[in-house]
Each structure stands twice: as C-alpha cells, then as structure tokens.
mmCIF file of C-alpha atoms and ligand atoms in Angstrom:
data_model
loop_
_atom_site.group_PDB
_atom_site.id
_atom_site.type_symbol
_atom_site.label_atom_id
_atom_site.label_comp_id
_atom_site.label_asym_id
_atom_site.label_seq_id
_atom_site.Cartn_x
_atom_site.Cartn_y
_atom_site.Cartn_z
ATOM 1 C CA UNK X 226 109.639 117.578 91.601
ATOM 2 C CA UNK X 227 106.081 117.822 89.582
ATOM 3 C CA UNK X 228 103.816 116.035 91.935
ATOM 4 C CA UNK X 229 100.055 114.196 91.120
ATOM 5 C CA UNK X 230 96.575 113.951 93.704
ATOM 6 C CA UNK X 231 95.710 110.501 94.025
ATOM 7 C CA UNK X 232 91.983 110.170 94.709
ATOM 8 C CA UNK X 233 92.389 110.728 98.603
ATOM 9 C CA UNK X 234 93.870 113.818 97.514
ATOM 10 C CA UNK X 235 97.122 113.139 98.502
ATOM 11 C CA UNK X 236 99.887 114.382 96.308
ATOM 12 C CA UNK X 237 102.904 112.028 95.191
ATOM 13 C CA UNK X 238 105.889 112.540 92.594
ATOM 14 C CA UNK X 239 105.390 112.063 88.958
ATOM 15 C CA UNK X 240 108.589 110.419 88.433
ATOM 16 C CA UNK X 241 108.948 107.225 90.929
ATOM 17 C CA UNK X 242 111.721 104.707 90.709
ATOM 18 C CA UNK X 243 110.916 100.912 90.060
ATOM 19 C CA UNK X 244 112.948 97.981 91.279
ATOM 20 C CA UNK X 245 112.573 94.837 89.564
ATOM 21 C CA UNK X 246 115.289 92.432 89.607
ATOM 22 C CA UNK X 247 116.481 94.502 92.083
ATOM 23 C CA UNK X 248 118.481 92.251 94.638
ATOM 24 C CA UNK X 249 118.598 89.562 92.249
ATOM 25 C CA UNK X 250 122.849 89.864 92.132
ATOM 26 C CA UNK X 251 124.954 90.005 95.303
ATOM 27 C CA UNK X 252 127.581 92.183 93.427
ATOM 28 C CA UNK X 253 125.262 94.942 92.489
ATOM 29 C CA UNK X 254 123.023 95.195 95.660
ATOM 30 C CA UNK X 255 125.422 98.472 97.507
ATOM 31 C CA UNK X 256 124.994 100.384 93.738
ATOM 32 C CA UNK X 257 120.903 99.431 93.703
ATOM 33 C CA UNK X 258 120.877 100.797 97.073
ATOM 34 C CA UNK X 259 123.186 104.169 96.537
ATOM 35 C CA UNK X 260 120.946 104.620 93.566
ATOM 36 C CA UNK X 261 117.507 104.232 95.566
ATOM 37 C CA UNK X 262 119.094 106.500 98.181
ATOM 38 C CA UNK X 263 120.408 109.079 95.334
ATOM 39 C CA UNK X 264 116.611 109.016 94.210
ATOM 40 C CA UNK X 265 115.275 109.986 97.587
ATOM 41 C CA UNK X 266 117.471 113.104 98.210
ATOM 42 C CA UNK X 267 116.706 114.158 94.796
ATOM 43 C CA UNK X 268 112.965 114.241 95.525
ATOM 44 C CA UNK X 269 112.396 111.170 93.477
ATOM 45 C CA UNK X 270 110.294 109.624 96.595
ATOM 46 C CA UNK X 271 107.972 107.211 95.302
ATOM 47 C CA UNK X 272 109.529 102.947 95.526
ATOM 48 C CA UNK X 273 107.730 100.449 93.576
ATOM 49 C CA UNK X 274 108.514 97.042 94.611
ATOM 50 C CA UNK X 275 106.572 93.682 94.607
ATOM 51 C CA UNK X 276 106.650 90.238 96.537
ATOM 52 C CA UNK X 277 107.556 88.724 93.269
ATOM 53 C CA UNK X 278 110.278 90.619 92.593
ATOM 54 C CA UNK X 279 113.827 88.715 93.532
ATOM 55 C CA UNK X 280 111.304 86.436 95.614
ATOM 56 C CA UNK X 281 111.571 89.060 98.049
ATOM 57 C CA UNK X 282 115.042 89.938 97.754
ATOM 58 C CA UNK X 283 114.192 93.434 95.994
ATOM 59 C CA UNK X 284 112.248 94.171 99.258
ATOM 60 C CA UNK X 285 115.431 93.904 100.954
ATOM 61 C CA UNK X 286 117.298 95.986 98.849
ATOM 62 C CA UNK X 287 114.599 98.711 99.432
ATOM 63 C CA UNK X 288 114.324 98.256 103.206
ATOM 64 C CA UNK X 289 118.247 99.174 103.386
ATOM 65 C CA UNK X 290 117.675 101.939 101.134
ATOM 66 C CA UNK X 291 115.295 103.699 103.152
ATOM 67 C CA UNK X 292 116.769 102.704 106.198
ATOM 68 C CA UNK X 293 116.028 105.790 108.394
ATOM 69 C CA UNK X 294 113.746 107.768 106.276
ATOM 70 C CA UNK X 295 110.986 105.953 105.590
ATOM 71 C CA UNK X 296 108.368 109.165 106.822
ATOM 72 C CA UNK X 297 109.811 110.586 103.624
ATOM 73 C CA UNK X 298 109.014 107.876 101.117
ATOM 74 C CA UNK X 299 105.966 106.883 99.627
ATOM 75 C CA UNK X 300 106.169 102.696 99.531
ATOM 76 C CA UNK X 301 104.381 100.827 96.585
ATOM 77 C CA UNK X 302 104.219 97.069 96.817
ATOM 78 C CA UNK X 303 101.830 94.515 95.290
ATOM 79 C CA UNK X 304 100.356 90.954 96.094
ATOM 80 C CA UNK X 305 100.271 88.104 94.150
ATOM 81 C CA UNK X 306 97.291 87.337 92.793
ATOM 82 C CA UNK X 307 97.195 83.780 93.568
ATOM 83 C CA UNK X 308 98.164 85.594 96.731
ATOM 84 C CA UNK X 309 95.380 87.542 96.869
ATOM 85 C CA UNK X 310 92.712 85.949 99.232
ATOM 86 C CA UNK X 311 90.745 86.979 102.143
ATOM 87 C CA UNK X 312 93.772 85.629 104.553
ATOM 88 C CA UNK X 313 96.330 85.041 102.093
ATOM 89 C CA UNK X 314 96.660 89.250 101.171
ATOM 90 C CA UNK X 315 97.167 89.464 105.004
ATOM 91 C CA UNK X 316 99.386 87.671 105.453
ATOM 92 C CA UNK X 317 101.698 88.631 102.038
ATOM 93 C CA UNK X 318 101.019 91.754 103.304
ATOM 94 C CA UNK X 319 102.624 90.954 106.889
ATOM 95 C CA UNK X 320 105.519 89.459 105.248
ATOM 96 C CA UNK X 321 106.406 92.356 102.972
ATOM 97 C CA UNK X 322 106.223 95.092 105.534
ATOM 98 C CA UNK X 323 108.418 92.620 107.727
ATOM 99 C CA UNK X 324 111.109 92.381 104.526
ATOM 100 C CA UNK X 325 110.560 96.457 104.277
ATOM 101 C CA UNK X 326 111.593 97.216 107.704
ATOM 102 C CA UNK X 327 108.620 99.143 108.134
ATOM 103 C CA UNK X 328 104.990 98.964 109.700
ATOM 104 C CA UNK X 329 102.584 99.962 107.110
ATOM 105 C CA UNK X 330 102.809 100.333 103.378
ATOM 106 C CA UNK X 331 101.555 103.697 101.215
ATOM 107 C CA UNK X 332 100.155 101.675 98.467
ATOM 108 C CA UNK X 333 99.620 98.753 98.186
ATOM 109 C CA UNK X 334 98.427 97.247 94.672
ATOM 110 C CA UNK X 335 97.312 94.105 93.240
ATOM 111 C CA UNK X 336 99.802 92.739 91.096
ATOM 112 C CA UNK X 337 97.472 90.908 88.371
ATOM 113 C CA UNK X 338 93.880 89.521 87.775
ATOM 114 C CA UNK X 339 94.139 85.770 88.660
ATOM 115 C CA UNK X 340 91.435 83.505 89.846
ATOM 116 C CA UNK X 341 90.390 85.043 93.292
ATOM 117 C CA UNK X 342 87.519 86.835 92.904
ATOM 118 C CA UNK X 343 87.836 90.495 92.552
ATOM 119 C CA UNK X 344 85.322 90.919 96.030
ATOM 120 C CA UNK X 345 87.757 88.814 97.977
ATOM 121 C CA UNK X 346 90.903 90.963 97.518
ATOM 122 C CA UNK X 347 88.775 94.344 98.007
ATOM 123 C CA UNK X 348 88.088 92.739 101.155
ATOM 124 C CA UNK X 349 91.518 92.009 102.302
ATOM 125 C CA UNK X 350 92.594 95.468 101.446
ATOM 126 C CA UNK X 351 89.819 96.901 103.164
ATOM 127 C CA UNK X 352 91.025 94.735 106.203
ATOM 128 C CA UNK X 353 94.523 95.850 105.739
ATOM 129 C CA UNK X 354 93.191 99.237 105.626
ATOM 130 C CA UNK X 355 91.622 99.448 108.590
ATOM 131 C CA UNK X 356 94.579 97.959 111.141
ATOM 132 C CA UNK X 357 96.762 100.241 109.247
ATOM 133 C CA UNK X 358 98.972 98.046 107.296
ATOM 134 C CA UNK X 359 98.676 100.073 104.687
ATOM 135 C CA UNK X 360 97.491 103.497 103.602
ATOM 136 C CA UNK X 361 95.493 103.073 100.311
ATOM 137 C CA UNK X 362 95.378 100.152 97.549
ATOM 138 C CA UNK X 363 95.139 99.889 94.159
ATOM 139 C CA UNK X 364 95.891 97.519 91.168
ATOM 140 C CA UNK X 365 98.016 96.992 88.581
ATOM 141 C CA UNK X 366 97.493 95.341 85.122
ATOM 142 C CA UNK X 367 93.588 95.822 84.804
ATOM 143 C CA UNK X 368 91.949 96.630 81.674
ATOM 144 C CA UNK X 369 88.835 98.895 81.898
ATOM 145 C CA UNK X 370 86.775 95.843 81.738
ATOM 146 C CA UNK X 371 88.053 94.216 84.730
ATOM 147 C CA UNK X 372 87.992 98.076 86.169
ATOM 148 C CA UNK X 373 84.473 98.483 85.372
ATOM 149 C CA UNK X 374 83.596 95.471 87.500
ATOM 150 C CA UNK X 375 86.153 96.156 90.248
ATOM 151 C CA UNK X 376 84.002 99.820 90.288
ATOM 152 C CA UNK X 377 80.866 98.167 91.132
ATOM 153 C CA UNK X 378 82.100 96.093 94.292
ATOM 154 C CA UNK X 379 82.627 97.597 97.939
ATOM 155 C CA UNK X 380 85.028 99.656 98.576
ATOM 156 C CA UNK X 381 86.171 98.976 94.250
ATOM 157 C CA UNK X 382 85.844 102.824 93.714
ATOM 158 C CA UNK X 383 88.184 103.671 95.864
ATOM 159 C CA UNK X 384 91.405 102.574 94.311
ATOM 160 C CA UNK X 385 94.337 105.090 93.896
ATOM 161 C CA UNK X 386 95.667 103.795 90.587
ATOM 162 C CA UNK X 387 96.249 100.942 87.569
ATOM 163 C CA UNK X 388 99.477 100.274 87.205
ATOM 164 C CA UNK X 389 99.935 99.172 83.814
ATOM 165 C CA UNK X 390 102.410 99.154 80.757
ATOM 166 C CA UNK X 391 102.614 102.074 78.830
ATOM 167 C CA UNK X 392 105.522 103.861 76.921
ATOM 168 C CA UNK X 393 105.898 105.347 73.681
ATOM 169 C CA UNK X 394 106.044 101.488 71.749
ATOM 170 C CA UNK X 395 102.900 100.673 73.939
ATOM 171 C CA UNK X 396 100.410 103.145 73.251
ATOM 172 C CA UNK X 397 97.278 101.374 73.816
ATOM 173 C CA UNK X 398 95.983 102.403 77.037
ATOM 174 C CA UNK X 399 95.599 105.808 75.201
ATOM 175 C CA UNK X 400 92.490 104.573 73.225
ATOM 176 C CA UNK X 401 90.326 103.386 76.251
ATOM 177 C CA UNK X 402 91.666 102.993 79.568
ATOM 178 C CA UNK X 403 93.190 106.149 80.171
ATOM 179 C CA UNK X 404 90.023 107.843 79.193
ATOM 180 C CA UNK X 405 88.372 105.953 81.651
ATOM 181 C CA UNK X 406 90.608 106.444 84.417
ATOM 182 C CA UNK X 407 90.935 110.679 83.343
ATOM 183 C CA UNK X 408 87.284 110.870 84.079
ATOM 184 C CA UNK X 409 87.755 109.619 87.205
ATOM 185 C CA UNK X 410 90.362 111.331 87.953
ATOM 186 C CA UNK X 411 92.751 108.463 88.914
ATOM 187 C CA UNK X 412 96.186 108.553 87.702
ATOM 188 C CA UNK X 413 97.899 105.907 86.051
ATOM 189 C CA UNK X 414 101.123 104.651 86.559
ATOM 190 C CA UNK X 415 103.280 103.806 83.763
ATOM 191 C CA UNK X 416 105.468 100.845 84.093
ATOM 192 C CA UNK X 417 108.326 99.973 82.101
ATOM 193 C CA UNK X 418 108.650 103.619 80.846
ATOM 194 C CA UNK X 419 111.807 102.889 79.116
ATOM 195 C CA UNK X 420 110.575 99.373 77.560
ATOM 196 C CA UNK X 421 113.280 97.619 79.701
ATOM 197 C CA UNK X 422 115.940 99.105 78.158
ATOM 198 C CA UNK X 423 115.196 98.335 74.693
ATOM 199 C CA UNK X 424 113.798 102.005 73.977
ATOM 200 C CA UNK X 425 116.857 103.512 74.759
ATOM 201 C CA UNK X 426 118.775 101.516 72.084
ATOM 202 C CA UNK X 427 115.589 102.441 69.610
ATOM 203 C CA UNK X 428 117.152 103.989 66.457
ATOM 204 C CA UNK X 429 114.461 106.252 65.924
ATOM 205 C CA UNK X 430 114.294 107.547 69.054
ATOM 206 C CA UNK X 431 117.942 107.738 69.663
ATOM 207 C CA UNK X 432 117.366 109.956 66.489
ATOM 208 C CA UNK X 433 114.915 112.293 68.134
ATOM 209 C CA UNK X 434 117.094 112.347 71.119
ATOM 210 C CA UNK X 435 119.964 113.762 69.188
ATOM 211 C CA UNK X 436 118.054 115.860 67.297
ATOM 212 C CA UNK X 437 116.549 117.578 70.341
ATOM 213 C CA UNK X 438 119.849 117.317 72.712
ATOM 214 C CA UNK X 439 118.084 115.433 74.834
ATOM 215 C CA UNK X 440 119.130 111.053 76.154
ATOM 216 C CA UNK X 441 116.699 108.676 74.487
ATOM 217 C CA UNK X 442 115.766 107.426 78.544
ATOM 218 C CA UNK X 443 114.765 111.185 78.763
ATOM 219 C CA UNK X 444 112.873 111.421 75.772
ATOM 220 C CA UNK X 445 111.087 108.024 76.664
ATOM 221 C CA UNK X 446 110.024 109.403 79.994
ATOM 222 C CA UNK X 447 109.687 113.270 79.234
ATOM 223 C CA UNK X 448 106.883 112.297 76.388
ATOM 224 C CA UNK X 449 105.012 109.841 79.533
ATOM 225 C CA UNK X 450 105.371 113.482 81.577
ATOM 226 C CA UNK X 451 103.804 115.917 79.311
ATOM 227 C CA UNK X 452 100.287 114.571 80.669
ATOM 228 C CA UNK X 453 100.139 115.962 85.142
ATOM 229 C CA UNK X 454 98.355 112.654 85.715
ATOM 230 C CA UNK X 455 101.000 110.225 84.241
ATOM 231 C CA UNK X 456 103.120 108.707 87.333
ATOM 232 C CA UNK X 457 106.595 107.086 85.814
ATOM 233 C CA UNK X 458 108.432 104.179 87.578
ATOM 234 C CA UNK X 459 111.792 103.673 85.688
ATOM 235 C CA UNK X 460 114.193 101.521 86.893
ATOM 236 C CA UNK X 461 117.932 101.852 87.287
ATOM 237 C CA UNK X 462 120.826 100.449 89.249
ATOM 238 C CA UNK X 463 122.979 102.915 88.276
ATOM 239 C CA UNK X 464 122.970 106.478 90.227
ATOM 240 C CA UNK X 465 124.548 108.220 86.747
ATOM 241 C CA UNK X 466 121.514 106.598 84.711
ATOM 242 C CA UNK X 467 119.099 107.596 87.614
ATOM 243 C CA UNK X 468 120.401 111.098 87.304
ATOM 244 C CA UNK X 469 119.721 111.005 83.631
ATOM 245 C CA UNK X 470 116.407 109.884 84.066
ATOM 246 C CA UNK X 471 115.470 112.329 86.272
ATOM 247 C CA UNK X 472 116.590 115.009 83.822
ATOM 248 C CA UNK X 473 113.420 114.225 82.233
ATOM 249 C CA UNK X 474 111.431 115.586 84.503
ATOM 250 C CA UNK X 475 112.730 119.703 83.252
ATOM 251 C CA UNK X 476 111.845 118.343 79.630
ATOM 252 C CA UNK X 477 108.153 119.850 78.677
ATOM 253 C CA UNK X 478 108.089 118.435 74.871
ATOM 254 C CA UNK X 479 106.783 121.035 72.592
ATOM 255 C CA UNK X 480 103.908 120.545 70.350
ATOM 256 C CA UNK X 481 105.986 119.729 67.420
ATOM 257 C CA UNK X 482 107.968 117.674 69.501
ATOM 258 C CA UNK X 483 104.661 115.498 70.473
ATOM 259 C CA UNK X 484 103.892 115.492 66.645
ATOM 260 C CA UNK X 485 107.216 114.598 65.862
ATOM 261 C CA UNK X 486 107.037 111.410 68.090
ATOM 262 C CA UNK X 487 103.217 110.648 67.337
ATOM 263 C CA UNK X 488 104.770 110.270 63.675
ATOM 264 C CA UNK X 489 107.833 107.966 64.825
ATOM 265 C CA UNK X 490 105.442 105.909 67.467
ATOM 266 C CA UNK X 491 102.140 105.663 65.681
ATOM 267 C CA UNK X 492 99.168 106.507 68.843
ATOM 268 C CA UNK X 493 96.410 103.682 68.485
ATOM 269 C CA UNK X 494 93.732 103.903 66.164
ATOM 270 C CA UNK X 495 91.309 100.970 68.213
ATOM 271 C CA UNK X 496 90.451 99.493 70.968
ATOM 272 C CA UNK X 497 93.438 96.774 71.928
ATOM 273 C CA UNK X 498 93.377 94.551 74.843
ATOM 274 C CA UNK X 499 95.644 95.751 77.387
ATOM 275 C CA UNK X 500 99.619 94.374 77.346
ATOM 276 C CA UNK X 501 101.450 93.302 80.274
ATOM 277 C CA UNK X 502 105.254 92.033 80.656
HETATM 278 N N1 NAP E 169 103.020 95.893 87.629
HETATM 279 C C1 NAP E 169 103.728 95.176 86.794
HETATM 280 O O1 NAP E 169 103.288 94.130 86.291
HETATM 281 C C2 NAP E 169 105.099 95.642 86.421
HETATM 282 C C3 NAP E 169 105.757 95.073 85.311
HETATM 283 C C4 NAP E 169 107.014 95.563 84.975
HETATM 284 C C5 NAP E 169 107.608 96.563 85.738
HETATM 285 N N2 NAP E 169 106.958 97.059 86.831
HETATM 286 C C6 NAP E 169 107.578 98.117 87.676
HETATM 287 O O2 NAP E 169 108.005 99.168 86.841
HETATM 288 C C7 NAP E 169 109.399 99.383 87.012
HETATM 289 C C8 NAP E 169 110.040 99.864 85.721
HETATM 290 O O3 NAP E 169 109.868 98.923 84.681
HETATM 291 P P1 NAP E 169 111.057 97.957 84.191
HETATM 292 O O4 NAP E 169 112.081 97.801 85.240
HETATM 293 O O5 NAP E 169 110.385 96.731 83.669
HETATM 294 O O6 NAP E 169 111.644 98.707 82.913
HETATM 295 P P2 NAP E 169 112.215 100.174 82.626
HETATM 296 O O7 NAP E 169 112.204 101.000 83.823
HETATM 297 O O8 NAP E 169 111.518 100.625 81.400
HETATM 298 O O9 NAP E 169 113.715 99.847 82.205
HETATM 299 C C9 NAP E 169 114.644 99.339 83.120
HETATM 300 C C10 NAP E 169 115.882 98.879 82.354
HETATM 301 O O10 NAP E 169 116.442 99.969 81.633
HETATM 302 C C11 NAP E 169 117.797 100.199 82.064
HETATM 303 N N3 NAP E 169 117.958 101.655 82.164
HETATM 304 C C12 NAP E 169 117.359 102.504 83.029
HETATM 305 N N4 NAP E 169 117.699 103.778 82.785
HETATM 306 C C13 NAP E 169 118.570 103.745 81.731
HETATM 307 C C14 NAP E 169 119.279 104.740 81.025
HETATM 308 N N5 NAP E 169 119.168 106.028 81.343
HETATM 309 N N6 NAP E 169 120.088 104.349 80.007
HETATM 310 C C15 NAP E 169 120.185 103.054 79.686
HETATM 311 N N7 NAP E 169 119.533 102.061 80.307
HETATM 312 C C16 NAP E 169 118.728 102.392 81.343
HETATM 313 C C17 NAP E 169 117.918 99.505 83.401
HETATM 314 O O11 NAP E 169 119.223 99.022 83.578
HETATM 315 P P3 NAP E 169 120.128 99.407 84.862
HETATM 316 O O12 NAP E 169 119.358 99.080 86.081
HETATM 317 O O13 NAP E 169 121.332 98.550 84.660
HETATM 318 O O14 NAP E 169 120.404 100.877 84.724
HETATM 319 C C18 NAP E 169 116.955 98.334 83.247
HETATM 320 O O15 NAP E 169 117.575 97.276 82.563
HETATM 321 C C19 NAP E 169 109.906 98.015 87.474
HETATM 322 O O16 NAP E 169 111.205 98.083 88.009
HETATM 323 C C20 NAP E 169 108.811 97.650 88.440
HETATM 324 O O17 NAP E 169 108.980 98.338 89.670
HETATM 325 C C21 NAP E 169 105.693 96.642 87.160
#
C-alpha cells in the first residue's frame, strides 16, 4: 500500500476507507463491518468516520470493526462545528472515543466552518492534544481563505490535512487550494472520490473504463492517486466493491491516460469557491 507523510512526518495509506451512512440500516451493519475488517487486512488502514454520521451509529459500526486491532489502524473522526467550542470539542471528543471503543483518536478533524471562532477550536484541539485524546487534528471543508486565517492562529500551522471534496467532476481545488496546501506540504484528503456513486454510472467514464480494462470506481480513484500527496476515502459496504476499489491503487494512469480524462472532465480554468456535500 502507497503510503503519504503528514506534516509530523508520520506516514499513512493513500487509499483510506470512508463510512458515511454507515450503521444507518440494521440489515447491513455485519457486511459494513466484514468490509471495514476486509480493508484492514488488506493494508487499507486509514477509517474516516464523524459524530454526524448515523448520529453516532457509524462510530459503532467502526468500533466493532476494529475490535482488537486498533494499534494497527489509523482513526479519523471530526467534530461538529456547532460542536466545536472550547468545552464542547472535549467533550464530542470524549463521546466519540467512548462510541470507538478506544482511548485516543489519530486524527481528529473539524468537520466544517460554523460560527465558533476558528481560535476557540485550535484551542480545544490543542487541549485534546495534550491529555492524549488524540494524536494530531486537522479540518475538513476549508477553503484557502479560511486556511490562510486558521495559519495565522496558535497552534493553526500545525494541522495534518483539509479534508475536502474532490474527484474527477469536482476539480476545483486544483486551481488554488491544492497549490496552497503542496507548498506546505500538507496532503489533502479527497472525499467522495467516487461522487457517491454517481461517477461510477458516468457514461463517459464508464467509457474510459472499458476502453482501458479498468472499473469506472478504479478509474475515479486511480486518476485522485497519480498525485503521492492525494489521500482517498471511498466508501463501500460491500467487501467485493472494496476489493475493486482497492485495485486502484496498482493503476498508475499514463500520460495519455491523464490527457484523455483532462479532455472528458474539463480541469478548472479559475478560481471557484470551494464545494462541499
Ligand atoms: N468531510 C466531509 O464533509 C465529508 C463529506 C462526504 C464524505 N466524507 C467522507 O468521505 C467518505 C467517502 O465519500 P462518500 O461516502 O460521500 O462517497 P464515495 O466514497 O464517493 O461513494 C460511496 C458510494 O459509492 C458506492 N460505491 C463504492 N464503491 C463502489 C463500486 N466499486 N461500484 C459501485 N458503487 C460503489 C457506495 O455504495 P456501497 O456502500 O453500497 O458499496 C456508496 O453509495 C465518506 O464515507 C466519509 O467518510 C466526508
């Protein structure tokens, strides 16, 4: 498995597995967890989760999963925003290690910009930080604006990533932010590789796909892997889609390939503010 230094230097997979809506259905939680578990022995150790995701309940799914193992796995989760207070981050925090299973988190990320100041949630990571709670912090969903100000606050420089939505239909991040974060050698973590699903049912790239004997979910996510600094987080509750997905990390796209796609999935030509799901 291709691995990625985070700013403390520590090194993490490329290709992570993402659980929204994860524990959201009774009938598919043993399959969510088989699949999580499939990931792990395949070297596919990084977990994002949330709070917000199945109000907890995907959490769960991922304490069962890694049930036994946890040295192995590096564990994302994110706060709230409205979450996200001197106290409050605390005590989400508490709660989502106590959901976990598990006594500290590897990452832990702010899930959005709402109205708690920027200074406040630094804080409460630093806090969290320091008892151990968790390892390192980041955010998620920040445009370099918002990054630029976070860089100028105690302890902002020292986040580990932004995660943020980019796949081949959501190129924008490539004009600005990306640059941004590339300079400072912070890699970014691409969420929703697959658009939710809907790229893999994409005509044009099914097209590719088939031209290139490659899935469209492997295309998707091979294209997010040709940069080393690009961390993807698909999601699947299946362990034969899982396996698929992790095909793409053996894909290295040609260049004709990359032209080929930047011709299907135009690359931006301006400055656009930053999407989020
Ligand atoms: N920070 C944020 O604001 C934010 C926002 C969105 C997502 N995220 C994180 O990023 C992760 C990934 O994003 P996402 O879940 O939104 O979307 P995604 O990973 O792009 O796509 C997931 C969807 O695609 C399906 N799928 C996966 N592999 C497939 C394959 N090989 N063939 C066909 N369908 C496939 C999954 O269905 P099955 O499960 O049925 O296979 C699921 O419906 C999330 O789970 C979450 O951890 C973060």
């Amino acid at each position: 498995m291709r691995t990625v230094a985070l700013p403390s230097g520590e090194r993490v997979p490329t290709f992570g597995m993402g659980t929204w809506y994860m524990g959201e259905d009774p009938a598919r939680r043993a399959d969510e967890i088989a699949t999580l578990q499939l990931g792990l022995d395949l070297g596919a150790t990084l977990i994002d989760t949330a709070e917000m995701y199945g109000d907890g309940r995907a959490e769960e799914v991922v304490a069962a999963a890694i049930e036994g193992r946890r040295d192995s796995v590096f564990l994302v989760s994110k706060v709230y925003p409205h979450n996200a207070t001197r106290r409050g981050a605390i005590a989400a925090c508490e709660r989502s290690l106590k959901r976990l299973g598990t006594d500290r988190l590897d990452l832990y990320l702010l899930h959005w910009r709402g109205s708690v100041p920027l200074a406040e949630t630094m804080e409460a990571f630093a806090a969290l930080r320091a008892a151990g709670k968790i390892r390192h912090y980041g955010v998620s969903n920040q445009d370099r604006n918002d990054l630029e100000e976070l860089w100028a606050l105690p302890g902002g420089s020292e986040i580990q990533t932004d995660q943020v939505l980019f796949n081949l239909t959501r190129r924008g991040v490539e004009w600005e932010l990306l640059p941004w974060l590339r300079e400072r050698h912070i890699p970014v973590m691409a969420y929703s590789p697959i658009e939710q699903g809907r790229l893999v049912r994409n005509q044009k790239l099914a097209a590719f796909a088939r031209r290139h004997g490659m899935a469209p979910a492997q295309a998707a996510l091979a294209w997010l892997l040709k940069d080393d600094d690009v961390i993807v987080i698909p999601k699947s509750g299946h362990p034969d889609r899982l396996r698929e997905n992790l095909g793409a990390a053996e894909i290295r796209l040609s260049p004709e390939q990359l032209r080929e796609l930047d011709g299907l999935f135009t690359p931006p030509s301006r400055a656009t503010p930053l999407e989020m799901l």
